[in-house]
Coordinates of C-alpha atoms in Angstrom, one line a residue:
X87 CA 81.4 34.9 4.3
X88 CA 84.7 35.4 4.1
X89 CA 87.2 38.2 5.3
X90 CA 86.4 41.0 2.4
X91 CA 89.0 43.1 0.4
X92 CA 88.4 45.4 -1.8
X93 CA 90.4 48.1 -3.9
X94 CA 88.8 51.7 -4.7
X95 CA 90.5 53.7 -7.2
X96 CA 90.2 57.6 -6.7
X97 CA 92.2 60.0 -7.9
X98 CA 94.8 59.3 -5.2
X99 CA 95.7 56.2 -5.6
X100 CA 94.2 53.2 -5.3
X101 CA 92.5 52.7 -1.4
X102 CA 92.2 48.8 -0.2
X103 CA 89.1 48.2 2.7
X104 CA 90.0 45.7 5.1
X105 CA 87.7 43.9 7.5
X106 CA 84.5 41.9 7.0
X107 CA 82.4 43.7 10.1
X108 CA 80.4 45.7 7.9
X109 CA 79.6 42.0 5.7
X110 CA 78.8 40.4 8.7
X111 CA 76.8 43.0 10.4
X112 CA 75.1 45.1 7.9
X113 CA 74.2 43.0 4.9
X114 CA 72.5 40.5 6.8
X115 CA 69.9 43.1 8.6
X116 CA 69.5 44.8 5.1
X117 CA 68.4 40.9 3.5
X118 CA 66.2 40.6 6.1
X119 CA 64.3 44.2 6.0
X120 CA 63.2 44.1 2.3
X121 CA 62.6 40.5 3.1
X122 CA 60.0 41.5 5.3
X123 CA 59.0 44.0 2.9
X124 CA 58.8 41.3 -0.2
X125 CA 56.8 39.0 1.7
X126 CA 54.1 41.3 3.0
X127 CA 54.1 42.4 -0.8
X128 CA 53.7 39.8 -2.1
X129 CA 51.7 37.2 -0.5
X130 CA 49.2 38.7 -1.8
X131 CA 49.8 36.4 -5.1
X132 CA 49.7 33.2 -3.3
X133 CA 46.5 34.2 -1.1
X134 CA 44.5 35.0 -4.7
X135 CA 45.5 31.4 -5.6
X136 CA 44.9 30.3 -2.0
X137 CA 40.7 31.3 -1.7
X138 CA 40.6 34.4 -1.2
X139 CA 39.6 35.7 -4.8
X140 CA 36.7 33.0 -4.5
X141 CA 35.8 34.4 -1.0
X142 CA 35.3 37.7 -2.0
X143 CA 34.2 37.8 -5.3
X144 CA 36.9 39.3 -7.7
X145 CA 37.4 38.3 -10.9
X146 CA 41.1 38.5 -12.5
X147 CA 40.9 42.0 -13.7
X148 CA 39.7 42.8 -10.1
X149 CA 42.4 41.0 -8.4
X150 CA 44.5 42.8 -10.8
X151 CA 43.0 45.9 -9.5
X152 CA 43.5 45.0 -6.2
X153 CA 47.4 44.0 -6.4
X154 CA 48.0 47.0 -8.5
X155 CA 46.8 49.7 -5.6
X156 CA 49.7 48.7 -4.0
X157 CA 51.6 50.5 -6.5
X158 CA 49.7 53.3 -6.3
X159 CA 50.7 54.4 -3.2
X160 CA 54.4 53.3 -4.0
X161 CA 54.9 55.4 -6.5
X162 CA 53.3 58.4 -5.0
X163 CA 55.5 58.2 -1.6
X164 CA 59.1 57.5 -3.5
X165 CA 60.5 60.8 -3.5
X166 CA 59.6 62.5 -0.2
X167 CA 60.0 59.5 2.0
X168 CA 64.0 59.6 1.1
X169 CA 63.8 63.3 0.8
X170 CA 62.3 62.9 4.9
X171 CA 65.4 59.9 4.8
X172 CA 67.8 62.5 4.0
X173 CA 66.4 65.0 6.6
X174 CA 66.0 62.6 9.2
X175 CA 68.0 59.6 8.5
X176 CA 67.6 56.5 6.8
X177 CA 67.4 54.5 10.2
X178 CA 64.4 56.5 11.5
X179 CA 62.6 56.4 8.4
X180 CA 62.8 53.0 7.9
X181 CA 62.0 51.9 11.3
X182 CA 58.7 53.8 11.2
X183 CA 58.1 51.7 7.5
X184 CA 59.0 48.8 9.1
X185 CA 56.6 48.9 12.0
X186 CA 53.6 50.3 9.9
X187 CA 53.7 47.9 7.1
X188 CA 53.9 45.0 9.7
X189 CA 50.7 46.6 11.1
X190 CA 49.1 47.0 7.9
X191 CA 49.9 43.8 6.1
X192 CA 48.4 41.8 9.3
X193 CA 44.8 43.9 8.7
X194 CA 44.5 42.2 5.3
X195 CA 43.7 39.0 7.1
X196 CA 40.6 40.6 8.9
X197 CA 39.3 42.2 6.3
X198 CA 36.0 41.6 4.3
X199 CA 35.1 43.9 1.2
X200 CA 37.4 44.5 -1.7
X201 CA 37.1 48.1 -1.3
X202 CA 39.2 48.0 2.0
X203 CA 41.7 45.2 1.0
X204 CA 42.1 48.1 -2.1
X205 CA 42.5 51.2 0.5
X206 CA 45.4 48.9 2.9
X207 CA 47.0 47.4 -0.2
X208 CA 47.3 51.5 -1.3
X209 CA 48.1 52.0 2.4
X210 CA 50.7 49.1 2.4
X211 CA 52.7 51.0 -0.8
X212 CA 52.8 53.8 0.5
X213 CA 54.7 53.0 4.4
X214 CA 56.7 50.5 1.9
X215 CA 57.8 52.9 -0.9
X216 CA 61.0 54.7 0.3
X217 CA 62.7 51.8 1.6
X218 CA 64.5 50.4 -1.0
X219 CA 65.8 53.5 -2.3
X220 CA 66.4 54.2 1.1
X221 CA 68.7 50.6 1.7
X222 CA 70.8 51.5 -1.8
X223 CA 71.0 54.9 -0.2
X224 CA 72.7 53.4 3.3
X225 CA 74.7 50.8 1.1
X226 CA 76.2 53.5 -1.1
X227 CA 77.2 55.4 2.3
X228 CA 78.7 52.1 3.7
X229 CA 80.5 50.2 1.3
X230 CA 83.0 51.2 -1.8
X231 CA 82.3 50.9 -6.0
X232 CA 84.1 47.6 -6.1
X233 CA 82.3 46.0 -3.8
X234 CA 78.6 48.3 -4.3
X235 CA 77.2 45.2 -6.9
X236 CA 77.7 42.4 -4.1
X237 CA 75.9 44.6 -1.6
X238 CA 73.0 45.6 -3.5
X239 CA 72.8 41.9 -5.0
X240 CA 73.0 40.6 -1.2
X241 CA 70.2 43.4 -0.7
X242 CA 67.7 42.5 -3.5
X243 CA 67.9 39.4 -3.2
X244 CA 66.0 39.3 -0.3
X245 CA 63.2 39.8 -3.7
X246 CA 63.7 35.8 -4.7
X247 CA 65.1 34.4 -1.8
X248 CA 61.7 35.8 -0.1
X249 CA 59.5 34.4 -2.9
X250 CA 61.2 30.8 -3.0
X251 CA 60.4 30.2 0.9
X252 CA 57.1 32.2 0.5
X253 CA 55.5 30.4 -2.2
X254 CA 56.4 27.0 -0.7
X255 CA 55.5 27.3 2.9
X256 CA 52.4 30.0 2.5
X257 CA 50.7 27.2 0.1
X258 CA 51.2 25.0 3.2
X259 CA 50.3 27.9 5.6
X260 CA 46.9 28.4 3.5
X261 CA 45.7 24.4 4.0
X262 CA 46.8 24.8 7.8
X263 CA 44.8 27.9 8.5
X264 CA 43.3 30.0 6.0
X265 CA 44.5 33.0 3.4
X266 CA 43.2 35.4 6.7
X267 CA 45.7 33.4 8.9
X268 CA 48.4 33.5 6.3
X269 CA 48.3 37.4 6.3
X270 CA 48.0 37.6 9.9
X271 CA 50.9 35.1 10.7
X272 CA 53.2 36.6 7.7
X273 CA 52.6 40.2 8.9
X274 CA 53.5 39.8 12.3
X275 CA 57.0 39.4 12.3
X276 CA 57.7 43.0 11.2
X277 CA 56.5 44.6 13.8
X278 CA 59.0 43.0 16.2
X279 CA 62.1 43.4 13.2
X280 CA 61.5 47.1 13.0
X281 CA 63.0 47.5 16.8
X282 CA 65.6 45.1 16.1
X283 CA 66.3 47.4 13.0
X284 CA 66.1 50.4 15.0
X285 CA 68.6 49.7 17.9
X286 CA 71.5 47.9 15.4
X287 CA 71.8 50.5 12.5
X288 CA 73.6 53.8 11.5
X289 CA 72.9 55.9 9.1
X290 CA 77.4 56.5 8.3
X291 CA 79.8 54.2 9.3
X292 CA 81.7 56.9 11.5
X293 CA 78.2 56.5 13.8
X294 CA 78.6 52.8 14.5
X295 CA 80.5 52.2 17.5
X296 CA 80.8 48.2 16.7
X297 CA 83.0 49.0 13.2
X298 CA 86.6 48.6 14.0
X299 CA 88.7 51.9 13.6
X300 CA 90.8 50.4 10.7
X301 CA 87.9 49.4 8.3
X302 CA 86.0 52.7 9.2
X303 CA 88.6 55.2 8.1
X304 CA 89.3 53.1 5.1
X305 CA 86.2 53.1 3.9
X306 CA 84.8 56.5 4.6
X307 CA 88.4 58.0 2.7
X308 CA 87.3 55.2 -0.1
X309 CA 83.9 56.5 -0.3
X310 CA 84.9 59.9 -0.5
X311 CA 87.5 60.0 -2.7
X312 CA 84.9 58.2 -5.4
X313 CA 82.6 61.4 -4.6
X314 CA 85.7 63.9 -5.7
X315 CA 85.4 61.9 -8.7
X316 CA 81.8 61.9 -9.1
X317 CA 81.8 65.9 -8.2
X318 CA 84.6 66.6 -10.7
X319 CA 83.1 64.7 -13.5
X320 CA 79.6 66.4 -12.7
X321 CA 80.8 69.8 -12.0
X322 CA 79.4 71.7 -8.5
X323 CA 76.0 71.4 -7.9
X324 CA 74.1 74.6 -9.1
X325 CA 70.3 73.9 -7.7
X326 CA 68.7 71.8 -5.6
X327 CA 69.5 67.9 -5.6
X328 CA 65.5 67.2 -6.5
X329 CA 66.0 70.0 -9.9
X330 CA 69.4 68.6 -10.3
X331 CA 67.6 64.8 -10.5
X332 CA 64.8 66.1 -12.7
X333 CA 67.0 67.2 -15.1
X334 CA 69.2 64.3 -15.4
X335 CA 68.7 62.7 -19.0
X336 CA 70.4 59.6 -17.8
X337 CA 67.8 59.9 -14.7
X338 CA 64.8 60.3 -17.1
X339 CA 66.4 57.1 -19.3
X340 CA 66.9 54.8 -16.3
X341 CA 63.4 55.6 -14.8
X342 CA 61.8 54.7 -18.4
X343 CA 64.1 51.5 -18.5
X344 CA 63.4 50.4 -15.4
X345 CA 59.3 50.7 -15.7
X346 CA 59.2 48.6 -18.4
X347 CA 61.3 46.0 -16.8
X348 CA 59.1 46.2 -13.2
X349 CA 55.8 45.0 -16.2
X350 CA 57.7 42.2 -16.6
X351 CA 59.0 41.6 -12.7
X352 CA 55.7 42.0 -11.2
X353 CA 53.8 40.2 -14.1
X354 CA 55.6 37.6 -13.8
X355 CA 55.7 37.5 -9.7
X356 CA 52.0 38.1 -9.3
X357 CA 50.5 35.9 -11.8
X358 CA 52.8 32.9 -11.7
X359 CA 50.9 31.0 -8.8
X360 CA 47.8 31.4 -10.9
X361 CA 49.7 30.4 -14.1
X362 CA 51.2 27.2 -12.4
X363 CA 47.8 26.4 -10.5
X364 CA 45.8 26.3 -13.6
X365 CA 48.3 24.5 -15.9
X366 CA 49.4 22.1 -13.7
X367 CA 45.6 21.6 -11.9
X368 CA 47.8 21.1 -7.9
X369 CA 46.2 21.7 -5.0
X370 CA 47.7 25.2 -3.6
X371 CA 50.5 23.5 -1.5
X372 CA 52.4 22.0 -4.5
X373 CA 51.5 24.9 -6.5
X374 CA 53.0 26.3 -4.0
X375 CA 56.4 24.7 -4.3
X376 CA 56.4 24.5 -7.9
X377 CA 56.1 28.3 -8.1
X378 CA 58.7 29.0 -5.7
X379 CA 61.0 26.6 -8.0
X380 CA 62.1 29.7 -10.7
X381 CA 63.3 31.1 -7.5
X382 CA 66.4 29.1 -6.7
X383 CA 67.5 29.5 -9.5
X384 CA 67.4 33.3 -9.7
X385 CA 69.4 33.7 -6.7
X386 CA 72.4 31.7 -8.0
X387 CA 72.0 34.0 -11.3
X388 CA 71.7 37.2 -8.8
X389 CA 75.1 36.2 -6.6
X390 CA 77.3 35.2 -10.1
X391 CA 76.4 38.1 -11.6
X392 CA 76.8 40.6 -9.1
X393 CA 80.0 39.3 -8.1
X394 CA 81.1 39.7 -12.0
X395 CA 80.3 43.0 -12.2
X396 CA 82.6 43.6 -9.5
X397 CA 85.0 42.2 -11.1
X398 CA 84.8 43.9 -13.9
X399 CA 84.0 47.3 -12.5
X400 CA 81.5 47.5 -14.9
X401 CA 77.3 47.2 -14.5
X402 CA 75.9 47.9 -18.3
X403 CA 76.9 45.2 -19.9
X404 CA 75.4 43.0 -17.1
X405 CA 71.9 44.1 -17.3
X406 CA 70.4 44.1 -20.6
X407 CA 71.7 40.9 -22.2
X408 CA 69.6 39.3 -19.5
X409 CA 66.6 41.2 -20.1
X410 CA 67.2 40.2 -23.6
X411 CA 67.0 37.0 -22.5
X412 CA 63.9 37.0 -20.4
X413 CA 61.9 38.5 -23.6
X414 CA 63.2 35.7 -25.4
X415 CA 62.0 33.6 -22.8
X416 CA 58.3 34.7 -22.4
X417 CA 58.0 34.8 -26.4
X418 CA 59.1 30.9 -26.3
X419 CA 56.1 30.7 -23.5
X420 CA 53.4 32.8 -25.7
X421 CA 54.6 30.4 -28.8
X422 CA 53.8 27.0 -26.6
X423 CA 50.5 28.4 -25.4
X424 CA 48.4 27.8 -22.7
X425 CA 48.1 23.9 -23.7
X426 CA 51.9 23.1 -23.3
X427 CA 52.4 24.4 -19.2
X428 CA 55.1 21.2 -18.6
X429 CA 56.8 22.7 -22.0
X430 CA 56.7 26.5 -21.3
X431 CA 57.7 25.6 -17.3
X432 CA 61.3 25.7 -17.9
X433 CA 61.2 29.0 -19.6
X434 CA 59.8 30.3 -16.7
X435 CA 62.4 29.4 -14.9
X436 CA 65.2 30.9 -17.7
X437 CA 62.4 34.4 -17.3
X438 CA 62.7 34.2 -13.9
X439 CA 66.9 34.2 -14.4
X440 CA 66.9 36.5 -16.5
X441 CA 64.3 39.0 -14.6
X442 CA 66.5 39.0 -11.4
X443 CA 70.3 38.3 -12.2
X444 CA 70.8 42.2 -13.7
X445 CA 69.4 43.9 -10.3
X446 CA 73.0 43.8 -8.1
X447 CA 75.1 45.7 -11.3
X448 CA 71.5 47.7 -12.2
X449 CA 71.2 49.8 -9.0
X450 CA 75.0 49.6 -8.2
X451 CA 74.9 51.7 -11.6
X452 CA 72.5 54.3 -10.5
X453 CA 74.5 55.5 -7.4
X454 CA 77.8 55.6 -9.5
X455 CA 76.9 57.7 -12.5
X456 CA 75.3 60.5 -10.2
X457 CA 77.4 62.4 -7.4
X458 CA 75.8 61.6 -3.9
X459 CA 73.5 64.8 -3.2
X460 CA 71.6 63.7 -6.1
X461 CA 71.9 59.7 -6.0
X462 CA 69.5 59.3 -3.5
X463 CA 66.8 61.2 -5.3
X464 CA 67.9 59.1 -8.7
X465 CA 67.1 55.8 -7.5
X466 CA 63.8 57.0 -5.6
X467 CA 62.6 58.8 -8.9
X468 CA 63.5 55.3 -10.8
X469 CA 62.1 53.0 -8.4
X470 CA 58.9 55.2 -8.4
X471 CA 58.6 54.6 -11.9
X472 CA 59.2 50.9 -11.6
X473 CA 56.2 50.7 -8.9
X474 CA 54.4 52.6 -12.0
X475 CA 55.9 49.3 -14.2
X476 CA 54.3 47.0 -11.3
X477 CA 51.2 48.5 -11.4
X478 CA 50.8 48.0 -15.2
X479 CA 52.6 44.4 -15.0
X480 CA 50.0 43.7 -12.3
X481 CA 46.9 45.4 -13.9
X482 CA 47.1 44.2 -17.3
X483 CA 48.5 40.3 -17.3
X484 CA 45.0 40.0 -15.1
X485 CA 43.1 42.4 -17.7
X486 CA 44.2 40.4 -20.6
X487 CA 43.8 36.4 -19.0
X488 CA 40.4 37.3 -18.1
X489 CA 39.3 39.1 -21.6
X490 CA 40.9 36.5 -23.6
X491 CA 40.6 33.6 -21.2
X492 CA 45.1 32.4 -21.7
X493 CA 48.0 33.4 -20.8
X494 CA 49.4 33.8 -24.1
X495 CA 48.5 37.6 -24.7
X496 CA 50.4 37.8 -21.3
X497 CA 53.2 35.8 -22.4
X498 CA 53.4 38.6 -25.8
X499 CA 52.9 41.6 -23.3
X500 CA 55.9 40.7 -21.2
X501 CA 58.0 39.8 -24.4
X502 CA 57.6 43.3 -25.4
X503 CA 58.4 44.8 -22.5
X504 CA 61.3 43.3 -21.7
X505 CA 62.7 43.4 -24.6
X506 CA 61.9 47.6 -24.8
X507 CA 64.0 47.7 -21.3
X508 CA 66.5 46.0 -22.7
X509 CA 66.8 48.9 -25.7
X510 CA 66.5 51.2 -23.2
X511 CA 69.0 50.6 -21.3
X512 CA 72.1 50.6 -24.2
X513 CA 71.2 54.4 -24.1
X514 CA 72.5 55.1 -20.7
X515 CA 76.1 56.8 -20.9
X516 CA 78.8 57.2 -18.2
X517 CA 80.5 60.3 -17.4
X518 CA 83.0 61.5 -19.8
X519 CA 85.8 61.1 -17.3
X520 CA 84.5 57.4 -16.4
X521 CA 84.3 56.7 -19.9
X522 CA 88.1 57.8 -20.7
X523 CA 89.8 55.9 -17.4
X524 CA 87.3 53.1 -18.7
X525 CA 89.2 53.2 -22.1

């Protein structure tokens, strides 16, 4: 990664960030820590595939059920973990998330009844569900607008880069040991990161001693000169940031936009080792690496199109084209049916694309059209309403294979929801005064 330069404009002139510290040190522990958190979510896919839906008895609505109590306790934990995040800092509550979800996701390898895989997977959303918003939170303190979309693209895309590795080696990992050793060996490694996590990170960059002077005081006058902006375009805050959040139509739009995009994410995530086992009739180790194929591509889509963004200091226009796209893309799928899996592949792969390439310019949005006392709050509220999207996306794409015995009503379900996002999204305005220096 190279030496980073970037230019904030605030309404003293324009402020250039040296250095590449932050780059090197920051981003790289960020990747890592929701990669943690995206693999002990989401092997959960590749062990249904893998056994353990045989071994205990669940049907696809019940595995479903299962996947989707994760959610549950998601959504119910967003907005007072990164209210406790803003109390006590980001780096302590994180740490404690780290080290409990590690804990947690490890258990699911010992366990026998659905009941209790239901009550840890419920368990395992909830220690989980303030982090992200959490990371977007500590991003938006460290690095400036015009270079926010890299960041948070570097950030989620510990999501794909997390699934391409996890669906090829846990396939593997499965034959070698079992779906129990998979969960144990997988759930491990996060109790040992959430020390490492604890002992390298700081809440502001004036905290880390390791940031040179000249890159520190650039970027904490860069930040808050975009915050005047933000304050001035938002007027002083009257009530209390959660009231403030609440009452936030664009708040309120983003939340519905992004729950009906997380149906399609999590769907799509959760289902498409199943999908690929049964149309392709592998053996769970090349299902495995055919499933995590969609993958690679999706990250190359999430780096271009963050870094364009940038560029362009804009984030709308590079979000819903591409969930356009992906409804496109499952429609093409439900139109092939079930029959034509070699046919409909390669529009998982443009779903896949499409699903992940907006998320760098889509939460680098959030924290710029709201001032930060109430940013934090925004992104928790949204993200707790896409962990409502993954429960649904989750719930019903099992519902509906087992009642009608395909994939196609899936296929339509996703379509839909994808393209309502989409829609949703074109109804999100800027800020007056962002719109006129805009124009």
């Amino acid at each position: 990664m190279g030496v980073q330069r970037s230019t904030a404009s605030g309404g003293h002139g324009d402020i250039e960030v040296p250095g590449q510290q932050r780059w090197l040190r920051l981003i790289p522990i960020v990747f890592v820590t929701y990669s943690l958190a995206y693999l002990d979510r989401s092997n959960f896919s590749i062990a249904s595939a893998g056994g353990m839906s045989e071994e205990l008895g669940m049907t696809s609505a019940t595995s479903g059920l299962v996947a989707a109590s994760f959610f549950l306790g998601y959504f119910l934990l967003q907005v007072p973990g990164v209210m406790y995040a803003d109390r006590r800092g980001v780096r302590t509550m994180i740490f404690y998330s780290v080290l409990s979800w590690g804990l947690l996701a490890a258990a699911q390898g010992v366990l026998s009844s659905v009941t209790a895989l239901i009550v840890v997977r419920f368990l395992l959303g909830a220690v989980e569900a303030a982090v992200l918003p959490a990371l977007v939170v500590l991003l938006a303190r460290w690095f400036t607008k015009a270079e926010r979309g890299r960041a948070n693209a570097f950030l989620i895309l510990g999501n794909p880069v997390t699934i391409l590795w996890l669906s090829a080696a846990s396939g593997y990992l499965i034959e070698a040991t079992s779906w129990r050793g998979m969960f144990i060996i997988e759930g491990l490694p996060a109790v040992a990161w959430a020390f490492y996590f604890r002992s390298q990170v700081r809440d502001y960059p004036g905290e880390a001693g390791w940031l040179k002077p000249a890159e520190r005081d650039a970027v904490q006058t860069a930040i808050a000169a975009e915050q005047a902006e933000l304050a001035a375009a938002h007027g002083p805050g009257r009530s209390s940031a959660l009231v403030e959040t609440l009452r936030s139509s664009r708040v309120a739009i983003l939340a519905v936009q992004y729950l009906l995009w997380s149906v399609g994410v999590y769907g799509f995530v959760f289902w498409l080792p199943t999908i690929v086992k049964a149309g392709s009739s592998y053996g769970i180790g090349t299902t495995g690496l055919l499933s995590a194929a969609p993958y690679l591509f999706a990250v190359i889509a999430m780096v271009i199109n963050s870094r364009s963004s940038d560029r362009a200091r804009h984030r709308r226009g590079f979000v819903w084209p591409w969930l356009l796209v992906g409804a496109l893309a499952f429609y093409g799928s439900y139109l092939l049916g079930g029959d034509a899996f070699w046919l409909s592949f390669p529009l998982l792969i443009v779903a896949a694309i499409a699903l992940y390439a907006p998320y760098g310019p889509f939460f680098a949005m959030i924290s710029e059209l709201l001032p930060r006392r109430t940013a934090g709050i925004a992104v928790a509220v949204v993200n707790a309403f896409g962990a409502l999207g993954g429960f649904l996306g989750t719930y019903l794409v099992g519902w509906l294979d087992n009642a009608t015995g395909s994939s196609a009503a899936s296929f339509l379900m996703l379509s839909s929801t994808m393209a309502a996002a989409a829609l949703t999204l074109l109804m999100v305005r800027a800020p007056r005064k962002e719109r006129e220096k805009r124009e």
